[in-house]
PDB file with one MODEL, atoms N, CA, C and O in Angstrom:
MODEL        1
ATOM      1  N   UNK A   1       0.827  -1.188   0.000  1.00  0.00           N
ATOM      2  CA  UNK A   1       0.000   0.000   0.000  1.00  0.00           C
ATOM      3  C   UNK A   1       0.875   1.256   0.000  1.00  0.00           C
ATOM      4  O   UNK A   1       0.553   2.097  -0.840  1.00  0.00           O
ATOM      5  N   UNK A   2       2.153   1.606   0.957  1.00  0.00           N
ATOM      6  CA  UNK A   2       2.892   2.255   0.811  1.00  0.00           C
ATOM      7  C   UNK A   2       3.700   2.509  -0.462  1.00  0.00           C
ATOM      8  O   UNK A   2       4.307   3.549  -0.718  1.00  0.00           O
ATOM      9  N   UNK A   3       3.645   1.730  -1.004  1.00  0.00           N
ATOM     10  CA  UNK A   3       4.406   1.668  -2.119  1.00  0.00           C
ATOM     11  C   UNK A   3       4.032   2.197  -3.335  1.00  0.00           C
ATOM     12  O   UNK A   3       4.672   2.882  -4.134  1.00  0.00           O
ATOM     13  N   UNK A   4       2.263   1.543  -3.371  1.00  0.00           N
ATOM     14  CA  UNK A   4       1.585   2.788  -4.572  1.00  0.00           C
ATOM     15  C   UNK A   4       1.065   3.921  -4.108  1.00  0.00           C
ATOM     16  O   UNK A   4       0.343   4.401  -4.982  1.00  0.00           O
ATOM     17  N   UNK A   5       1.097   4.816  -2.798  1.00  0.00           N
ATOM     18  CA  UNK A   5       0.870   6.065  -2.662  1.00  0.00           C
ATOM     19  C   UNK A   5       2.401   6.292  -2.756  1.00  0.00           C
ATOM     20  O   UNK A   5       2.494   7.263  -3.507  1.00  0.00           O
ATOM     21  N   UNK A   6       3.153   6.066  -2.538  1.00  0.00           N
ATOM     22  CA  UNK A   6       4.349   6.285  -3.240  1.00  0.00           C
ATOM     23  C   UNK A   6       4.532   6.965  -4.353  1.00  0.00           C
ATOM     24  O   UNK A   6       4.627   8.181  -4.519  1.00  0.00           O
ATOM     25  N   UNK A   7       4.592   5.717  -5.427  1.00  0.00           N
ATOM     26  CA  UNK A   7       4.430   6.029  -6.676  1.00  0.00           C
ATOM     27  C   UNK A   7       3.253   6.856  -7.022  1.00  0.00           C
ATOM     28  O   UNK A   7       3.485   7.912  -7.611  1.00  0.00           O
ATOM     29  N   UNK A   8       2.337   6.624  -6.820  1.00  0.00           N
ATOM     30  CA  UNK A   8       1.508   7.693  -7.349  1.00  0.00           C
ATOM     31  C   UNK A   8       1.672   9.159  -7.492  1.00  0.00           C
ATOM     32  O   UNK A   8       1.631   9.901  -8.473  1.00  0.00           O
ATOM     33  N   UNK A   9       1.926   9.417  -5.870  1.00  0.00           N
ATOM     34  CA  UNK A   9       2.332  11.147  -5.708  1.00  0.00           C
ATOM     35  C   UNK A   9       3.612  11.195  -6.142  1.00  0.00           C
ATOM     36  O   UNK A   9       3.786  12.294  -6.670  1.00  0.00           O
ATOM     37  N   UNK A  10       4.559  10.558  -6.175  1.00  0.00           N
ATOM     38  CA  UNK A  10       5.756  10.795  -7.540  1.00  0.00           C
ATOM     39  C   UNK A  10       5.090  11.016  -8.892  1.00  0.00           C
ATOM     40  O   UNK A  10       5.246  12.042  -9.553  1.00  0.00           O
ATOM     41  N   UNK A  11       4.313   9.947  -9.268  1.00  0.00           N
ATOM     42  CA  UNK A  11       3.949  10.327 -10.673  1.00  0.00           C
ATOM     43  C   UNK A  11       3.424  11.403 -10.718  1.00  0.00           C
ATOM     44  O   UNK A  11       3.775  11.983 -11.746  1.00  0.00           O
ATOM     45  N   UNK A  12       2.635  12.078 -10.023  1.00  0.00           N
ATOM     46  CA  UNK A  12       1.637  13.230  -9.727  1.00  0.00           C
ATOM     47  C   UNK A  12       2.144  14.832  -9.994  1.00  0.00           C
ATOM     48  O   UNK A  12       1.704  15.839 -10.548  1.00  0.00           O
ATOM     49  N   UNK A  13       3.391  14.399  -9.218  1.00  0.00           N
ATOM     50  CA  UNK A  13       4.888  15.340  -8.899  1.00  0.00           C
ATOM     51  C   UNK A  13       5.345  16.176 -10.036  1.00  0.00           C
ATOM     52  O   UNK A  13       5.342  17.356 -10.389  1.00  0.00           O
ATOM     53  N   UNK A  14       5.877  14.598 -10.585  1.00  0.00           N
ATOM     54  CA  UNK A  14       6.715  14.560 -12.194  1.00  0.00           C
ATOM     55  C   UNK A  14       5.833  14.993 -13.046  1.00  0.00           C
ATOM     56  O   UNK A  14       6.295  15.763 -13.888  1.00  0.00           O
ATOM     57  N   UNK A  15       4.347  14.685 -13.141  1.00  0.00           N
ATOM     58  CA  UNK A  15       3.544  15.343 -14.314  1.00  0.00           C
ATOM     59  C   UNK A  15       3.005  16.675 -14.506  1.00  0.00           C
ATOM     60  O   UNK A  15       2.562  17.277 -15.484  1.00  0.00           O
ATOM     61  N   UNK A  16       3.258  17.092 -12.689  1.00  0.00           N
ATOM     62  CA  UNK A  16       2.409  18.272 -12.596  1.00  0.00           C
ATOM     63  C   UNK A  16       3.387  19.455 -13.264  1.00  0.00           C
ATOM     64  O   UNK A  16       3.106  20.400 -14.001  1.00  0.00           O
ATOM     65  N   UNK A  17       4.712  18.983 -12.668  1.00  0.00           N
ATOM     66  CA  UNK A  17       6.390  19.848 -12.675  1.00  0.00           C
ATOM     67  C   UNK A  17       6.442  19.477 -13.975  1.00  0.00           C
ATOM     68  O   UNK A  17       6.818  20.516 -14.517  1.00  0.00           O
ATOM     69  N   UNK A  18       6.295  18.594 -14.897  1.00  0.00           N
ATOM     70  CA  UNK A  18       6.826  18.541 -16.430  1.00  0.00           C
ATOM     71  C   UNK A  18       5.861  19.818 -17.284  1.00  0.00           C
ATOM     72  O   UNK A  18       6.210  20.637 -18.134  1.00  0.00           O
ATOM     73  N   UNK A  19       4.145  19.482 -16.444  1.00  0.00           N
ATOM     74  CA  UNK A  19       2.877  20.509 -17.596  1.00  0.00           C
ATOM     75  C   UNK A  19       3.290  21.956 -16.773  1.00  0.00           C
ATOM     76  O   UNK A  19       3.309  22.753 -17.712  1.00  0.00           O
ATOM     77  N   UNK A  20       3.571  22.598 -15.762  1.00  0.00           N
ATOM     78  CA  UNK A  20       3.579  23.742 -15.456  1.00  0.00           C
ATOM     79  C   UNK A  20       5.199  24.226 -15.629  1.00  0.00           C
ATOM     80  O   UNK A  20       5.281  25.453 -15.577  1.00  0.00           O
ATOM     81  N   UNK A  21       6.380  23.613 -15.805  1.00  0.00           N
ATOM     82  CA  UNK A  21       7.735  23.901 -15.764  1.00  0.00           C
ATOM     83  C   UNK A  21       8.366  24.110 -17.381  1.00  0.00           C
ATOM     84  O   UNK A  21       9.016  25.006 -17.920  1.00  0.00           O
ATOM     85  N   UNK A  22       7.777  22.713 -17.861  1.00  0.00           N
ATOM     86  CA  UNK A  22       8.678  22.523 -19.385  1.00  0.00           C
ATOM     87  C   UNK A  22       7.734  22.643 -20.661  1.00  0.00           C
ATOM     88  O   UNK A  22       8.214  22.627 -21.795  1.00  0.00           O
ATOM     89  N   UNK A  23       6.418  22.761 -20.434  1.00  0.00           N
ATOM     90  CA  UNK A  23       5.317  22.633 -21.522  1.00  0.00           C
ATOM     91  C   UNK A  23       4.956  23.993 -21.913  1.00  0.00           C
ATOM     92  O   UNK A  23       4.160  24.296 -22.801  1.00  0.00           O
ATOM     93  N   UNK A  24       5.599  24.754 -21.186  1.00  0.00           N
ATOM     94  CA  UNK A  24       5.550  26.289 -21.617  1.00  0.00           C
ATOM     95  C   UNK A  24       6.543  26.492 -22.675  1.00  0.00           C
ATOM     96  O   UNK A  24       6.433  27.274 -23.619  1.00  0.00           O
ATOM     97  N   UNK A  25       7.664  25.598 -22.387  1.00  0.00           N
ATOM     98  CA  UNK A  25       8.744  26.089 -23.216  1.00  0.00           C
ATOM     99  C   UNK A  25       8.644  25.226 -24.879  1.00  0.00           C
ATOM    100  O   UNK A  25       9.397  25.558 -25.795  1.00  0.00           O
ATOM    101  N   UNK A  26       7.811  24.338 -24.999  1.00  0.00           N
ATOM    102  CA  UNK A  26       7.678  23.163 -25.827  1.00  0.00           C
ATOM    103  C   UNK A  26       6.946  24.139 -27.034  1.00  0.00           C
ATOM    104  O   UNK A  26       6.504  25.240 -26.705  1.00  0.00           O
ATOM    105  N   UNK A  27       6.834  23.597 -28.647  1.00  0.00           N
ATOM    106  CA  UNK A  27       6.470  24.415 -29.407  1.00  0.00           C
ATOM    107  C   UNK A  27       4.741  23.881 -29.010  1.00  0.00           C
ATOM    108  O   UNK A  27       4.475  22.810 -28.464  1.00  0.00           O
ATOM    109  N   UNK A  28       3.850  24.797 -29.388  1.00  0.00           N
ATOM    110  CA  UNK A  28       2.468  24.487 -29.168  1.00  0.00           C
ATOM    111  C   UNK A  28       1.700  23.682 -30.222  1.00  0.00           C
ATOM    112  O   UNK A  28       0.489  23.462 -30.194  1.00  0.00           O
ATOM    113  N   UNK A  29       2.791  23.169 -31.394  1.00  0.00           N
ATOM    114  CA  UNK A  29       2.143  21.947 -32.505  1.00  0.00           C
ATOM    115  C   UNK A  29       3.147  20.830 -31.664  1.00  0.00           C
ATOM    116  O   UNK A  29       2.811  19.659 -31.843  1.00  0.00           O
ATOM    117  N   UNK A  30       4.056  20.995 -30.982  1.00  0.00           N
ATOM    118  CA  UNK A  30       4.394  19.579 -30.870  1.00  0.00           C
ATOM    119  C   UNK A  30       3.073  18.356 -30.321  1.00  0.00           C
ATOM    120  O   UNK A  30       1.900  18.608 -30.043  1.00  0.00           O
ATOM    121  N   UNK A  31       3.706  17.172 -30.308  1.00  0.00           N
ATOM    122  CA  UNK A  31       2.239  16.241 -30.420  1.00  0.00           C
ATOM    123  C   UNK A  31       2.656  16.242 -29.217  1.00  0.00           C
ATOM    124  O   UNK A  31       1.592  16.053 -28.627  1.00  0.00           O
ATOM    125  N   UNK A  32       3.532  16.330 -28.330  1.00  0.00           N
ATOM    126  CA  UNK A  32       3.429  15.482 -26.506  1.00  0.00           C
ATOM    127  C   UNK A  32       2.524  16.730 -26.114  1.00  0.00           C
ATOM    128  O   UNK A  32       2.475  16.658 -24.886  1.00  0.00           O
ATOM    129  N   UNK A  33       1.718  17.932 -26.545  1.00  0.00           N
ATOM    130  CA  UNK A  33       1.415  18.539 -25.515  1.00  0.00           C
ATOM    131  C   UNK A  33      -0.170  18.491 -25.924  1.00  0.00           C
ATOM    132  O   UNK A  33      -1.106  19.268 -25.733  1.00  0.00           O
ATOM    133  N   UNK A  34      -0.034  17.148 -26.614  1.00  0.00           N
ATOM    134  CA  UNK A  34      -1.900  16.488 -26.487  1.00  0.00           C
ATOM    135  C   UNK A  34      -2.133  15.728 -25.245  1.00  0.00           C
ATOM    136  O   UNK A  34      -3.249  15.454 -24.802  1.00  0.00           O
ATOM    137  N   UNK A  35      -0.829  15.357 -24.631  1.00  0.00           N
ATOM    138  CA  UNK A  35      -0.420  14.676 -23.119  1.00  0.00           C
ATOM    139  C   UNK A  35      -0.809  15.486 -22.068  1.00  0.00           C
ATOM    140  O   UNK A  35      -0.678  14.913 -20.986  1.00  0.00           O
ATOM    141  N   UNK A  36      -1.272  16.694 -21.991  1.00  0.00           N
ATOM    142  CA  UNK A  36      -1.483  17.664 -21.394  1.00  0.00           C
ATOM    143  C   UNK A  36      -2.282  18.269 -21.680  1.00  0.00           C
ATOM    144  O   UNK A  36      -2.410  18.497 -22.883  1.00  0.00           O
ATOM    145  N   UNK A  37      -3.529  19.023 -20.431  1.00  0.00           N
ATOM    146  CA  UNK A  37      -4.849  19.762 -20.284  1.00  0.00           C
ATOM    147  C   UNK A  37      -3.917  21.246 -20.326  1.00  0.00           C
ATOM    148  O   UNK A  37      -2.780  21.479 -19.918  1.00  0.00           O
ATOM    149  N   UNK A  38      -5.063  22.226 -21.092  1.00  0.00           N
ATOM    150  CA  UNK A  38      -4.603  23.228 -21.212  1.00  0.00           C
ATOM    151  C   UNK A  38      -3.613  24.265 -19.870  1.00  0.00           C
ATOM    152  O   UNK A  38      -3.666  24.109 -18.650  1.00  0.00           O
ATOM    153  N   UNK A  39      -3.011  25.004 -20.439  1.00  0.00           N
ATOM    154  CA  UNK A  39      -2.261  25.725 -19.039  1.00  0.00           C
ATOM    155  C   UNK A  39      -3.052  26.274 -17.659  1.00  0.00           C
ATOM    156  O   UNK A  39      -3.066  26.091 -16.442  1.00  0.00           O
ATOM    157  N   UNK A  40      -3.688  27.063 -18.689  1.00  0.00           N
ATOM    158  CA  UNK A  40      -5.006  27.578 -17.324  1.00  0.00           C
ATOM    159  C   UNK A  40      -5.087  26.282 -15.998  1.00  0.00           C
ATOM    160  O   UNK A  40      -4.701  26.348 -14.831  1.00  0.00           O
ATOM    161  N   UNK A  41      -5.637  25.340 -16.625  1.00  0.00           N
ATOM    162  CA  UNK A  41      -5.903  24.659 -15.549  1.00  0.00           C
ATOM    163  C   UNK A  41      -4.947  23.920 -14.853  1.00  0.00           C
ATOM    164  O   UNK A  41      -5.198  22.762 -14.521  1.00  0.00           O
ATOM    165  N   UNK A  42      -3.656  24.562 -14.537  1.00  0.00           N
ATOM    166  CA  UNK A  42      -2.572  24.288 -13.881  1.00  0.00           C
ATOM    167  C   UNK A  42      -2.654  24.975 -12.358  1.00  0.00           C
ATOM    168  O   UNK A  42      -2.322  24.510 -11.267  1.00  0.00           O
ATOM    169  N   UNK A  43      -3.246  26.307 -12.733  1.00  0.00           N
ATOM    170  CA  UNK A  43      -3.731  27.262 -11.161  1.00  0.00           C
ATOM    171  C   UNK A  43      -5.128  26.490 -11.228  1.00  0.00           C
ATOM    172  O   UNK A  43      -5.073  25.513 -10.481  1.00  0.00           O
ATOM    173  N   UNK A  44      -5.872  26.556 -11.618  1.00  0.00           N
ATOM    174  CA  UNK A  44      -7.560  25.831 -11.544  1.00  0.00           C
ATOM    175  C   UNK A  44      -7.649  24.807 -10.324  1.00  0.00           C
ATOM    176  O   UNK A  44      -8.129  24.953  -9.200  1.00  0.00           O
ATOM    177  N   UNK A  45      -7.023  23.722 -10.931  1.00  0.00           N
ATOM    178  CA  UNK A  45      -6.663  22.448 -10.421  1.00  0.00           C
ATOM    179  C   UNK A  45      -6.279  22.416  -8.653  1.00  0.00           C
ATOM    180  O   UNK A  45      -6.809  21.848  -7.698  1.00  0.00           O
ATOM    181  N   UNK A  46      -5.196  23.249  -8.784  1.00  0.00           N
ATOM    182  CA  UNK A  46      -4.867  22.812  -6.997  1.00  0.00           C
ATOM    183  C   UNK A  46      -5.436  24.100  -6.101  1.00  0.00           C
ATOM    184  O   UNK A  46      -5.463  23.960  -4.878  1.00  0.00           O
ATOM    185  N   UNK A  47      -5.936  25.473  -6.751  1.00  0.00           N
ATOM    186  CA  UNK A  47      -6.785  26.140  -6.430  1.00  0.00           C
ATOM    187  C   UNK A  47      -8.059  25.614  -5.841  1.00  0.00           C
ATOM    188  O   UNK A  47      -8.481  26.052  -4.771  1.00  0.00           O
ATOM    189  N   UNK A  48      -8.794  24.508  -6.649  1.00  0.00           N
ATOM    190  CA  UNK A  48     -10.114  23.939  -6.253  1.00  0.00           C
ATOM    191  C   UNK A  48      -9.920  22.906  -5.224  1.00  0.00           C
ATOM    192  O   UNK A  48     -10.664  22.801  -4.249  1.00  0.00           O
ATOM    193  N   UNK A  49      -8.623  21.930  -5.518  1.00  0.00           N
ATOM    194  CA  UNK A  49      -7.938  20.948  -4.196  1.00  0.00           C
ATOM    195  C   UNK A  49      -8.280  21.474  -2.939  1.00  0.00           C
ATOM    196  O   UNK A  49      -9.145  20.973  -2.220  1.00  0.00           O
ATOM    197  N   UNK A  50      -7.290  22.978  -2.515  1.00  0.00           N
ATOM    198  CA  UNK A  50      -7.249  23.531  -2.046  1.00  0.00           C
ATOM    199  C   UNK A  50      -8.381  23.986  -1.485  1.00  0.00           C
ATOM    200  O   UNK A  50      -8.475  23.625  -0.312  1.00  0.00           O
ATOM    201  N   UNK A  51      -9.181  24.571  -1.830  1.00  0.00           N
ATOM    202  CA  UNK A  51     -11.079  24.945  -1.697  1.00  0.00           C
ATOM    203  C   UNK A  51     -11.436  23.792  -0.773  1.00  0.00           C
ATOM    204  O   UNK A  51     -11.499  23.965   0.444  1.00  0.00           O
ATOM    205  N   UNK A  52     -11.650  22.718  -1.297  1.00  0.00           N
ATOM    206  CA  UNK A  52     -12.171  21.641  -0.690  1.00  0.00           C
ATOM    207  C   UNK A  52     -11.660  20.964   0.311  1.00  0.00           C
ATOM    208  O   UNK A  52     -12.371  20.165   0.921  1.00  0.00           O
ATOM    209  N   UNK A  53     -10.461  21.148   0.620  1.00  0.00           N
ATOM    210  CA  UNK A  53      -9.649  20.656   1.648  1.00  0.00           C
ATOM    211  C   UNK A  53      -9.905  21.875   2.791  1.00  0.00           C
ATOM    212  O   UNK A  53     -10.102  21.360   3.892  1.00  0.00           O
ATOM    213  N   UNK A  54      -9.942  22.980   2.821  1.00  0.00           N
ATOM    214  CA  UNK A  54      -9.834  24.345   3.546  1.00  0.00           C
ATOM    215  C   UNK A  54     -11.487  24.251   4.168  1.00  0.00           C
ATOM    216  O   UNK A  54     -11.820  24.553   5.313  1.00  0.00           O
ATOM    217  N   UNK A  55     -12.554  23.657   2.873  1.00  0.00           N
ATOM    218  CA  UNK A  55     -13.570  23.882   3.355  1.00  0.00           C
ATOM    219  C   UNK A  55     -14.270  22.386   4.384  1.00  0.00           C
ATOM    220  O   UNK A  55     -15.226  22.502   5.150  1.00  0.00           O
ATOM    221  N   UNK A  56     -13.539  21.136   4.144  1.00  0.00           N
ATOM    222  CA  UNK A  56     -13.820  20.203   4.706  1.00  0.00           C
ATOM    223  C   UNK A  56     -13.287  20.546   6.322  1.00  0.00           C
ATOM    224  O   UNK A  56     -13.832  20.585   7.425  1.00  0.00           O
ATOM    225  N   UNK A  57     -11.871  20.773   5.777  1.00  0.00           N
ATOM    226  CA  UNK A  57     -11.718  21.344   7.917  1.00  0.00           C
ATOM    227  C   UNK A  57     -12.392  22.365   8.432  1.00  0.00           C
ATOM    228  O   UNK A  57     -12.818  22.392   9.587  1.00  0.00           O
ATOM    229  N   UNK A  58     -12.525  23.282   7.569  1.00  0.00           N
ATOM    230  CA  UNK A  58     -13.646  24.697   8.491  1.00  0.00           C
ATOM    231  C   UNK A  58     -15.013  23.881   9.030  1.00  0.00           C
ATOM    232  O   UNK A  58     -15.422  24.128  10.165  1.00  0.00           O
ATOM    233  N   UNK A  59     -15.898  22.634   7.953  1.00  0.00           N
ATOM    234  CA  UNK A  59     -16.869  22.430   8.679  1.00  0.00           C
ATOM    235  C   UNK A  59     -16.745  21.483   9.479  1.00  0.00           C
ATOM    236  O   UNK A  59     -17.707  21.243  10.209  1.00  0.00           O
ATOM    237  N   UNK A  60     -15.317  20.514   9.606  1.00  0.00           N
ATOM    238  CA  UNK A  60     -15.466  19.471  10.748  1.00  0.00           C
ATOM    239  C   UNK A  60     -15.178  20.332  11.875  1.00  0.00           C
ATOM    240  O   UNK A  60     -15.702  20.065  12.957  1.00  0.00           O
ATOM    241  N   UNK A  61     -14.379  21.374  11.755  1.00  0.00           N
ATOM    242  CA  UNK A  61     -13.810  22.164  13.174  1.00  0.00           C
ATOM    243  C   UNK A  61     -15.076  23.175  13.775  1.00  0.00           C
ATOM    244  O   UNK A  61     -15.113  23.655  14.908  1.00  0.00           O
ATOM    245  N   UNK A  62     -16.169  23.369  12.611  1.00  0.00           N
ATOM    246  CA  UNK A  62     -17.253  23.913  12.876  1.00  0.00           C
ATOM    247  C   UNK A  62     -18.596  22.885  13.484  1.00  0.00           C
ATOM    248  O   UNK A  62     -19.679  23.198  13.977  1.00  0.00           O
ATOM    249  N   UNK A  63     -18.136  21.902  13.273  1.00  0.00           N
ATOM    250  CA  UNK A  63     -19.481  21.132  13.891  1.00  0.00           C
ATOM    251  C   UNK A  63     -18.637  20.266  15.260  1.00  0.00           C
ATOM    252  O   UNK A  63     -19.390  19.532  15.900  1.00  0.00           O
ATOM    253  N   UNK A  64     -17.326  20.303  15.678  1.00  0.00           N
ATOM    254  CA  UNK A  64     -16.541  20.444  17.035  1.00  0.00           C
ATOM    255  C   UNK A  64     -17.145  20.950  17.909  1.00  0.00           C
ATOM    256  O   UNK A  64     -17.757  20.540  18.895  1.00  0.00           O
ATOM    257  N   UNK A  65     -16.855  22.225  17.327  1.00  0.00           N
ATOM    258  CA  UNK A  65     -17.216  23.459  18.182  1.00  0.00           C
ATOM    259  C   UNK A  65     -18.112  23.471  18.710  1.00  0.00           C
ATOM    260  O   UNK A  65     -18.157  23.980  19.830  1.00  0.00           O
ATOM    261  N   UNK A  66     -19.368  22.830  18.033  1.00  0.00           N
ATOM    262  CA  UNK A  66     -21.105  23.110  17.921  1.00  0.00           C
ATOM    263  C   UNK A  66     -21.209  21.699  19.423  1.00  0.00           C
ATOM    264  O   UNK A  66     -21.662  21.744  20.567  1.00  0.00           O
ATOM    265  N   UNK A  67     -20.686  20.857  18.790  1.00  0.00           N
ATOM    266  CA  UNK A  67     -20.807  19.791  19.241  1.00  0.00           C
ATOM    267  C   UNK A  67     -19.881  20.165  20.994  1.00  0.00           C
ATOM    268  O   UNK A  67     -20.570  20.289  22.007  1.00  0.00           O
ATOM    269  N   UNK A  68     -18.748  20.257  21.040  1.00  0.00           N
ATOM    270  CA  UNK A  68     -18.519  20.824  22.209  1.00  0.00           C
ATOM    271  C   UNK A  68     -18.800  21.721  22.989  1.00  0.00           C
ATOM    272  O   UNK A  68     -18.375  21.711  24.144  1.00  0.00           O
ATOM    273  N   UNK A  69     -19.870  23.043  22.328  1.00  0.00           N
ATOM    274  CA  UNK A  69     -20.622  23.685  23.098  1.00  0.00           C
ATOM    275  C   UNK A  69     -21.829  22.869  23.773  1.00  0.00           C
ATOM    276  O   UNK A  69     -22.097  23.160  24.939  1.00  0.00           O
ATOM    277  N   UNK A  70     -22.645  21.781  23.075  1.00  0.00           N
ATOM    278  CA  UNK A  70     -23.611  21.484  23.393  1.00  0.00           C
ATOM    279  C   UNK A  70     -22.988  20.847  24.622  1.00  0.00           C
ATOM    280  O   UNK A  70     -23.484  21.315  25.647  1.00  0.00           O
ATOM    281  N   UNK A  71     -21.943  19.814  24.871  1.00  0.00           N
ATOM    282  CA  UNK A  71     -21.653  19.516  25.964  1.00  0.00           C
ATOM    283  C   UNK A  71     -21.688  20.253  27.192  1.00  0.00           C
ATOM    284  O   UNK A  71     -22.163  19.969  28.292  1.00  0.00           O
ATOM    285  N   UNK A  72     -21.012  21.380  26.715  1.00  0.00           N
ATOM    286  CA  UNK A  72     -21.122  21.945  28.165  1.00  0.00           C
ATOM    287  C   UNK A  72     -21.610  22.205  28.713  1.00  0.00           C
ATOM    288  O   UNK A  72     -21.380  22.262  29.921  1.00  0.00           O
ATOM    289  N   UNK A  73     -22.881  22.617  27.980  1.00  0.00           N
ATOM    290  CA  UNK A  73     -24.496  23.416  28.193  1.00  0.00           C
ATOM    291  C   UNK A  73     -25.274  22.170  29.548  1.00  0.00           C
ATOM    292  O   UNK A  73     -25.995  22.482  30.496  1.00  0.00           O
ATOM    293  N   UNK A  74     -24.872  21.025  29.221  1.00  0.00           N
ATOM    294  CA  UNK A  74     -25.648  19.725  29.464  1.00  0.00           C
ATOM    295  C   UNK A  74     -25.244  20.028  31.025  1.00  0.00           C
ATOM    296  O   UNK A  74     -24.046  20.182  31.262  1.00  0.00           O
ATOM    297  N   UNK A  75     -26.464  20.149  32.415  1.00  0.00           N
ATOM    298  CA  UNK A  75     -26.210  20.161  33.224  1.00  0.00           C
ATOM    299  C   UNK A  75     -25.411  19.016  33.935  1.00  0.00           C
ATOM    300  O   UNK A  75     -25.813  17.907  33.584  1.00  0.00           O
ATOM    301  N   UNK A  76     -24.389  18.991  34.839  1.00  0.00           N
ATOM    302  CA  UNK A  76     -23.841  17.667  35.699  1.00  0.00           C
ATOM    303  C   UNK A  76     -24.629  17.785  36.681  1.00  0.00           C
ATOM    304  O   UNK A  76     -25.202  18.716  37.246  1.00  0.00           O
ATOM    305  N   UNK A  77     -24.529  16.140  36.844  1.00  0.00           N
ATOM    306  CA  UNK A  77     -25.671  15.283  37.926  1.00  0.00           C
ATOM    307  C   UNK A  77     -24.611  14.821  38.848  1.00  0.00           C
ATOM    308  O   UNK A  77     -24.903  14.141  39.832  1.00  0.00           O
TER     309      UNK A  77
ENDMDL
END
């Protein structure tokens, strides 16, 4: 299991660093840059990651909160 999250986020790495580093510099008829989604969506992509990751912890740390207020509220017996 370690081994293909491994590899994966290497491959992930290498493809992201080859389309945002070297595909700028490549002519725009060459054929490898049919291997590749347009530039734009180089910021798009980990912009929206980002979104969803930022917004999954705001609402688990928001329903914590909710959830640890209600505790306290709860009279002790």
């Amino acid at each position: 299991m370690g081994f293909s999250v491994f590899f994966i986020s290497t491959f992930a790495f290498v493809y992201y660093t080859a389309w945002t580093l070297l595909m700028p510099f490549v002519d725009t008829t060459h054929p490898i840059q049919n291997f590749f989604p347009s530039r734009e969506w180089a910021i798009k992509i980990p912009v929206l990651i980002l979104l969803l990751i930022m917004g999954t912890l705001g609402s688990f740390l928001g329903v914590s909160m909710i959830n640890y207020g209600k505790r306290r509220e709860l009279p002790s017996t």
